[in-house]
């Protein structure tokens, strides 16, 4: 809806002033070499920034900690901070018995965090703005949580939907609501992340298009600066939200009774 | 420039319009590519973290915790030692004070003994001297009375002789003695 409006406005503006709005072009997946169709194995801009994300995780978590110092260097402190942050989150939200899932949750957190921040580099590509990426992440969490729930508790896992603390009469109604909310989880989980990143990047791009007009450029640059600051916050918060929701879902799987 | 890029954009936009209406994220033909490389990236991230980074950081944190615990224990020990040393110092101080008091008392007693002895000796000397003096005074007094009696007898004999009487020595003496007693 908003995109259609943008597109219409862009075309309209382009005719008169030379002002060109293409806020969504940054989300196109394109082959880096050659061009042509995007096959599943093609090296695309998405591939490049995924690789850079992995490198960034490697730099922060491995290179920065190579000193193994008791009194940490700055880089090592950042790595330890990330470690402690996620470790404590799992302990507090999910419980001590969920520590075995720590590497998986840490993978999610570091991957999303680094990708969000790399996506803020001008002309880069934000994989976390792609619904295909976030949907895979969210469904991976959804299926993992569901399978862990059934493996650990068998049919008792279905007690998650049967709210025993409510009066018997309204339990079926609650069960229907609970089931619906359970299956909506991966959808909201993935769209929240992709939507936030997409919106922020698109808004910055719109401001950037206005920077071409001399009269508006100071305002546009101010707007970009402000949005960039906000997006730095969003980049962290969305990684945090994705991770903590994963912990909450995992808690349901490990302790299905309310 | 603007018209050129506009033209190029228009071509791209034509492609994009064919792919999806507005949202490049919904271009389904790119999904297999994205998903494949995402899975590769996730597996790589997982391996990096679980094989290298997390065990390393866990080891560092454990080592730091151990170091801190050891340091705290050492500090406790040193504190205990300091307390012991302080107690020993206090004890030594108290002992020294008691010793000093004892020496003071002893010295005082010794001095008092000496003083008493000296006083006693002085008293005895004074008493002896007093007694000697009294005796001397008594002797002098007795000597004086005798001399007076002698003089009185001589004088009385001479007087009696001068008056023409026959002075009987014995009776004069008796009379003088009687007078002197009276």
CSV table of N, CA and C in Angstrom, one decimal, chain B residues 64-175:
chain,number,residue,atom,x,y,z
B,64,UNK,N,38.7,-16.2,34.9
B,64,UNK,CA,38.6,-14.9,35.6
B,64,UNK,C,37.9,-15.1,37.0
B,65,UNK,N,36.8,-15.9,36.9
B,65,UNK,CA,36.1,-16.2,38.2
B,65,UNK,C,37.0,-16.9,39.2
B,66,UNK,N,37.8,-17.8,38.7
B,66,UNK,CA,38.7,-18.5,39.6
B,66,UNK,C,39.7,-17.6,40.1
B,67,UNK,N,40.3,-16.7,39.3
B,67,UNK,CA,41.3,-15.7,39.7
B,67,UNK,C,40.7,-14.8,40.8
B,68,UNK,N,39.5,-14.4,40.6
B,68,UNK,CA,38.8,-13.5,41.5
B,68,UNK,C,38.6,-14.2,42.9
B,69,UNK,N,38.1,-15.5,42.8
B,69,UNK,CA,37.9,-16.2,44.0
B,69,UNK,C,39.2,-16.4,44.8
B,70,UNK,N,40.2,-16.8,44.0
B,70,UNK,CA,41.5,-17.0,44.7
B,70,UNK,C,42.0,-15.7,45.3
B,71,UNK,N,41.9,-14.6,44.6
B,71,UNK,CA,42.4,-13.3,45.2
B,71,UNK,C,41.6,-13.0,46.4
B,72,UNK,N,40.3,-13.2,46.4
B,72,UNK,CA,39.5,-12.9,47.6
B,72,UNK,C,39.9,-13.8,48.7
B,73,UNK,N,40.1,-15.1,48.4
B,73,UNK,CA,40.6,-16.0,49.5
B,73,UNK,C,41.9,-15.5,50.1
B,74,UNK,N,42.8,-15.1,49.2
B,74,UNK,CA,44.1,-14.6,49.6
B,74,UNK,C,44.0,-13.4,50.5
B,75,UNK,N,43.1,-12.5,50.0
B,75,UNK,CA,42.9,-11.3,50.8
B,75,UNK,C,42.3,-11.6,52.2
B,76,UNK,N,41.4,-12.6,52.2
B,76,UNK,CA,40.8,-13.0,53.5
B,76,UNK,C,41.9,-13.5,54.5
B,77,UNK,N,42.8,-14.3,53.9
B,77,UNK,CA,43.9,-14.9,54.7
B,77,UNK,C,44.8,-13.7,55.2
B,78,UNK,N,45.1,-12.8,54.3
B,78,UNK,CA,46.0,-11.7,54.7
B,78,UNK,C,45.3,-10.9,55.8
B,79,UNK,N,44.0,-10.7,55.7
B,79,UNK,CA,43.3,-9.9,56.7
B,79,UNK,C,43.4,-10.6,58.0
B,80,UNK,N,43.2,-12.0,57.9
B,80,UNK,CA,43.3,-12.8,59.2
B,80,UNK,C,44.6,-12.6,59.8
B,81,UNK,N,45.7,-12.7,59.0
B,81,UNK,CA,47.0,-12.5,59.5
B,81,UNK,C,47.2,-11.2,60.1
B,82,UNK,N,46.7,-10.2,59.5
B,82,UNK,CA,46.8,-8.8,60.0
B,82,UNK,C,46.2,-8.7,61.3
B,83,UNK,N,45.0,-9.4,61.5
B,83,UNK,CA,44.3,-9.4,62.7
B,83,UNK,C,45.1,-10.1,63.8
B,84,UNK,N,45.7,-11.2,63.4
B,84,UNK,CA,46.6,-11.9,64.4
B,84,UNK,C,47.7,-11.0,64.8
B,85,UNK,N,48.3,-10.4,63.8
B,85,UNK,CA,49.5,-9.5,64.2
B,85,UNK,C,49.1,-8.4,65.1
B,86,UNK,N,47.9,-7.9,64.8
B,86,UNK,CA,47.4,-6.8,65.7
B,86,UNK,C,47.2,-7.3,67.1
B,87,UNK,N,46.6,-8.5,67.2
B,87,UNK,CA,46.3,-9.1,68.5
B,87,UNK,C,47.7,-9.3,69.3
B,88,UNK,N,48.7,-9.8,68.5
B,88,UNK,CA,50.0,-10.0,69.2
B,88,UNK,C,50.6,-8.7,69.6
B,89,UNK,N,50.4,-7.7,68.8
B,89,UNK,CA,51.0,-6.4,69.1
B,89,UNK,C,50.3,-5.9,70.4
B,90,UNK,N,48.9,-6.0,70.4
B,90,UNK,CA,48.2,-5.6,71.6
B,90,UNK,C,48.7,-6.3,72.8
B,91,UNK,N,48.9,-7.6,72.7
B,91,UNK,CA,49.3,-8.4,73.8
B,91,UNK,C,50.6,-8.0,74.3
B,92,UNK,N,51.5,-7.8,73.4
B,92,UNK,CA,52.9,-7.3,73.7
B,92,UNK,C,52.8,-6.0,74.5
B,93,UNK,N,52.0,-5.1,73.9
B,93,UNK,CA,51.8,-3.8,74.5
B,93,UNK,C,51.3,-3.9,76.0
B,94,UNK,N,50.3,-4.8,76.2
B,94,UNK,CA,49.7,-5.0,77.5
B,94,UNK,C,50.8,-5.6,78.5
B,95,UNK,N,51.6,-6.6,77.9
B,95,UNK,CA,52.6,-7.2,78.8
B,95,UNK,C,53.6,-6.2,79.2
B,96,UNK,N,54.0,-5.4,78.2
B,96,UNK,CA,55.1,-4.4,78.5
B,96,UNK,C,54.6,-3.4,79.6
B,97,UNK,N,53.3,-3.0,79.4
B,97,UNK,CA,52.7,-2.1,80.4
B,97,UNK,C,52.7,-2.7,81.8
B,98,UNK,N,52.3,-4.0,81.9
B,98,UNK,CA,52.2,-4.7,83.2
B,98,UNK,C,53.6,-4.8,83.8
B,99,UNK,N,54.6,-5.1,82.9
B,99,UNK,CA,56.0,-5.2,83.4
B,99,UNK,C,56.5,-3.9,83.9
B,100,UNK,N,56.1,-2.8,83.2
B,100,UNK,CA,56.5,-1.5,83.6
B,100,UNK,C,55.9,-1.2,85.0
B,101,UNK,N,54.6,-1.5,85.1
B,101,UNK,CA,54.0,-1.3,86.4
B,101,UNK,C,54.6,-2.0,87.6
B,102,UNK,N,55.0,-3.3,87.2
B,102,UNK,CA,55.6,-4.2,88.2
B,102,UNK,C,57.0,-3.5,88.7
B,103,UNK,N,57.7,-3.1,87.7
B,103,UNK,CA,59.0,-2.5,88.0
B,103,UNK,C,58.9,-1.3,88.9
B,104,UNK,N,57.9,-0.5,88.5
B,104,UNK,CA,57.6,0.7,89.2
B,104,UNK,C,57.3,0.4,90.7
B,105,UNK,N,56.4,-0.6,90.9
B,105,UNK,CA,56.0,-1.0,92.2
B,105,UNK,C,57.2,-1.5,93.0
B,106,UNK,N,58.0,-2.3,92.4
B,106,UNK,CA,59.1,-2.9,93.0
B,106,UNK,C,60.1,-1.8,93.5
B,107,UNK,N,60.4,-0.9,92.6
B,107,UNK,CA,61.3,0.2,92.9
B,107,UNK,C,60.8,1.0,94.0
B,108,UNK,N,59.4,1.3,93.9
B,108,UNK,CA,58.9,2.1,94.9
B,108,UNK,C,59.0,1.4,96.3
B,109,UNK,N,58.7,0.1,96.3
B,109,UNK,CA,58.8,-0.7,97.6
B,109,UNK,C,60.3,-0.6,98.1
B,110,UNK,N,61.2,-0.8,97.2
B,110,UNK,CA,62.6,-0.8,97.6
B,110,UNK,C,63.0,0.5,98.2
B,111,UNK,N,62.6,1.6,97.5
B,111,UNK,CA,63.0,2.9,98.0
B,111,UNK,C,62.3,3.2,99.3
B,112,UNK,N,61.1,2.7,99.5
B,112,UNK,CA,60.4,2.9,100.8
B,112,UNK,C,61.1,2.2,101.9
B,113,UNK,N,61.6,0.9,101.6
B,113,UNK,CA,62.3,0.2,102.6
B,113,UNK,C,63.6,0.9,103.1
B,114,UNK,N,64.3,1.4,102.0
B,114,UNK,CA,65.6,2.1,102.3
B,114,UNK,C,65.3,3.3,103.2
B,115,UNK,N,64.2,4.0,102.8
B,115,UNK,CA,63.8,5.2,103.5
B,115,UNK,C,63.5,5.0,104.9
B,116,UNK,N,62.7,3.9,105.1
B,116,UNK,CA,62.3,3.5,106.5
B,116,UNK,C,63.5,3.2,107.3
B,117,UNK,N,64.4,2.4,106.7
B,117,UNK,CA,65.6,2.0,107.5
B,117,UNK,C,66.4,3.2,107.9
B,118,UNK,N,66.6,4.1,106.9
B,118,UNK,CA,67.3,5.3,107.1
B,118,UNK,C,66.7,6.1,108.3
B,119,UNK,N,65.3,6.2,108.2
B,119,UNK,CA,64.6,7.0,109.2
B,119,UNK,C,64.8,6.4,110.6
B,120,UNK,N,64.7,5.1,110.6
B,120,UNK,CA,64.8,4.4,111.9
B,120,UNK,C,66.2,4.7,112.5
B,121,UNK,N,67.2,4.5,111.6
B,121,UNK,CA,68.6,4.7,112.1
B,121,UNK,C,68.7,6.2,112.6
B,122,UNK,N,68.2,7.1,111.8
B,122,UNK,CA,68.3,8.5,112.2
B,122,UNK,C,67.6,8.7,113.6
B,123,UNK,N,66.4,8.0,113.7
B,123,UNK,CA,65.6,8.2,115.0
B,123,UNK,C,66.5,7.6,116.1
B,124,UNK,N,67.1,6.4,115.9
B,124,UNK,CA,67.9,5.8,117.0
B,124,UNK,C,69.0,6.8,117.4
B,125,UNK,N,69.7,7.3,116.3
B,125,UNK,CA,70.8,8.2,116.6
B,125,UNK,C,70.4,9.4,117.4
B,126,UNK,N,69.2,9.9,116.9
B,126,UNK,CA,68.7,11.1,117.6
B,126,UNK,C,68.4,10.8,119.1
B,127,UNK,N,67.8,9.6,119.3
B,127,UNK,CA,67.4,9.1,120.7
B,127,UNK,C,68.7,9.0,121.5
B,128,UNK,N,69.7,8.4,120.9
B,128,UNK,CA,71.0,8.2,121.7
B,128,UNK,C,71.6,9.5,122.0
B,129,UNK,N,71.6,10.4,121.0
B,129,UNK,CA,72.2,11.7,121.3
B,129,UNK,C,71.4,12.4,122.4
B,130,UNK,N,70.0,12.3,122.3
B,130,UNK,CA,69.2,13.0,123.3
B,130,UNK,C,69.5,12.4,124.7
B,131,UNK,N,69.6,11.1,124.8
B,131,UNK,CA,69.9,10.5,126.1
B,131,UNK,C,71.3,10.9,126.6
B,132,UNK,N,72.3,11.0,125.7
B,132,UNK,CA,73.6,11.4,126.1
B,132,UNK,C,73.6,12.9,126.7
B,133,UNK,N,72.8,13.7,125.9
B,133,UNK,CA,72.7,15.1,126.3
B,133,UNK,C,72.0,15.2,127.7
B,134,UNK,N,71.0,14.4,127.9
B,134,UNK,CA,70.2,14.5,129.1
B,134,UNK,C,71.1,14.1,130.3
B,135,UNK,N,71.9,13.1,130.1
B,135,UNK,CA,72.9,12.6,131.1
B,135,UNK,C,73.9,13.7,131.5
B,136,UNK,N,74.4,14.3,130.3
B,136,UNK,CA,75.4,15.3,130.6
B,136,UNK,C,74.8,16.5,131.4
B,137,UNK,N,73.5,16.8,131.0
B,137,UNK,CA,72.8,17.9,131.7
B,137,UNK,C,72.7,17.6,133.2
B,138,UNK,N,72.3,16.3,133.4
B,138,UNK,CA,72.0,15.8,134.8
B,138,UNK,C,73.4,15.9,135.6
B,139,UNK,N,74.4,15.4,134.9
B,139,UNK,CA,75.8,15.5,135.5
B,139,UNK,C,76.1,16.9,135.9
B,140,UNK,N,75.9,17.8,134.9
B,140,UNK,CA,76.3,19.2,135.1
B,140,UNK,C,75.5,19.7,136.3
B,141,UNK,N,74.1,19.3,136.3
B,141,UNK,CA,73.3,19.9,137.3
B,141,UNK,C,73.7,19.4,138.7
B,142,UNK,N,74.0,18.0,138.7
B,142,UNK,CA,74.5,17.4,140.0
B,142,UNK,C,75.8,18.1,140.4
B,143,UNK,N,76.7,18.2,139.5
B,143,UNK,CA,78.0,18.8,139.8
B,143,UNK,C,77.8,20.2,140.4
B,144,UNK,N,76.9,21.0,139.8
B,144,UNK,CA,76.7,22.4,140.2
B,144,UNK,C,76.2,22.4,141.7
B,145,UNK,N,75.2,21.5,142.0
B,145,UNK,CA,74.7,21.4,143.4
B,145,UNK,C,75.8,21.1,144.4
B,146,UNK,N,76.6,20.1,144.0
B,146,UNK,CA,77.7,19.7,144.9
B,146,UNK,C,78.7,20.9,145.1
B,147,UNK,N,79.0,21.6,144.0
B,147,UNK,CA,80.0,22.7,144.1
B,147,UNK,C,79.4,23.8,145.0
B,148,UNK,N,78.1,24.0,144.8
B,148,UNK,CA,77.5,25.0,145.6
B,148,UNK,C,77.5,24.6,147.1
B,149,UNK,N,77.3,23.3,147.4
B,149,UNK,CA,77.3,22.9,148.8
B,149,UNK,C,78.7,23.0,149.3
B,150,UNK,N,79.8,22.7,148.5
B,150,UNK,CA,81.2,22.8,148.9
B,150,UNK,C,81.5,24.2,149.3
B,151,UNK,N,81.1,25.1,148.3
B,151,UNK,CA,81.3,26.6,148.5
B,151,UNK,C,80.7,27.0,149.7
B,152,UNK,N,79.4,26.6,149.9
B,152,UNK,CA,78.6,27.0,151.1
B,152,UNK,C,79.2,26.6,152.3
B,153,UNK,N,79.8,25.3,152.4
B,153,UNK,CA,80.4,24.8,153.6
B,153,UNK,C,81.7,25.5,153.9
B,154,UNK,N,82.5,25.8,152.8
B,154,UNK,CA,83.8,26.5,153.0
B,154,UNK,C,83.4,27.9,153.6
B,155,UNK,N,82.5,28.5,152.9
B,155,UNK,CA,82.1,29.9,153.3
B,155,UNK,C,81.6,29.9,154.7
B,156,UNK,N,80.7,29.0,155.0
B,156,UNK,CA,80.2,28.9,156.4
B,156,UNK,C,81.3,28.7,157.4
B,157,UNK,N,82.3,27.8,157.2
B,157,UNK,CA,83.4,27.5,158.1
B,157,UNK,C,84.2,28.8,158.3
B,158,UNK,N,84.5,29.5,157.1
B,158,UNK,CA,85.3,30.7,157.2
B,158,UNK,C,84.5,31.7,158.1
B,159,UNK,N,83.2,31.8,157.8
B,159,UNK,CA,82.4,32.8,158.5
B,159,UNK,C,82.4,32.5,160.0
B,160,UNK,N,82.2,31.3,160.3
B,160,UNK,CA,82.1,30.9,161.7
B,160,UNK,C,83.5,31.2,162.4
B,161,UNK,N,84.6,30.8,161.7
B,161,UNK,CA,86.0,31.1,162.2
B,161,UNK,C,86.2,32.6,162.4
B,162,UNK,N,85.7,33.4,161.4
B,162,UNK,CA,85.9,34.8,161.4
B,162,UNK,C,85.1,35.4,162.6
B,163,UNK,N,84.0,34.9,162.9
B,163,UNK,CA,83.2,35.4,164.0
B,163,UNK,C,83.7,34.9,165.4
B,164,UNK,N,84.7,34.1,165.3
B,164,UNK,CA,85.3,33.7,166.5
B,164,UNK,C,84.8,32.4,167.0
B,165,UNK,N,84.1,31.8,166.4
B,165,UNK,CA,83.6,30.5,166.8
B,165,UNK,C,84.5,29.4,166.4
B,166,UNK,N,84.3,28.3,167.1
B,166,UNK,CA,85.1,27.1,166.8
B,166,UNK,C,84.3,26.3,165.9
B,167,UNK,N,84.7,26.4,164.7
B,167,UNK,CA,83.9,25.7,163.7
B,167,UNK,C,84.2,24.2,163.6
B,168,UNK,N,83.2,23.5,164.0
B,168,UNK,CA,83.3,22.0,163.9
B,168,UNK,C,82.8,21.7,162.5
B,169,UNK,N,83.8,21.1,161.8
B,169,UNK,CA,83.5,20.8,160.3
B,169,UNK,C,82.3,20.0,160.1
B,170,UNK,N,82.1,19.0,161.0
B,170,UNK,CA,80.9,18.1,160.7
B,170,UNK,C,79.6,18.8,160.9
B,171,UNK,N,79.5,19.5,161.9
B,171,UNK,CA,78.2,20.2,162.2
B,171,UNK,C,77.9,21.2,161.2
B,172,UNK,N,79.0,21.9,160.7
B,172,UNK,CA,78.8,22.9,159.6
B,172,UNK,C,78.2,22.3,158.4
B,173,UNK,N,78.9,21.2,158.0
B,173,UNK,CA,78.4,20.5,156.9
B,173,UNK,C,77.0,20.0,157.0
B,174,UNK,N,76.6,19.5,158.2
B,174,UNK,CA,75.3,19.0,158.4
B,174,UNK,C,74.3,20.2,158.2
B,175,UNK,N,74.7,21.3,158.8
B,175,UNK,CA,73.8,22.5,158.8
B,175,UNK,C,73.6,23.0,157.4
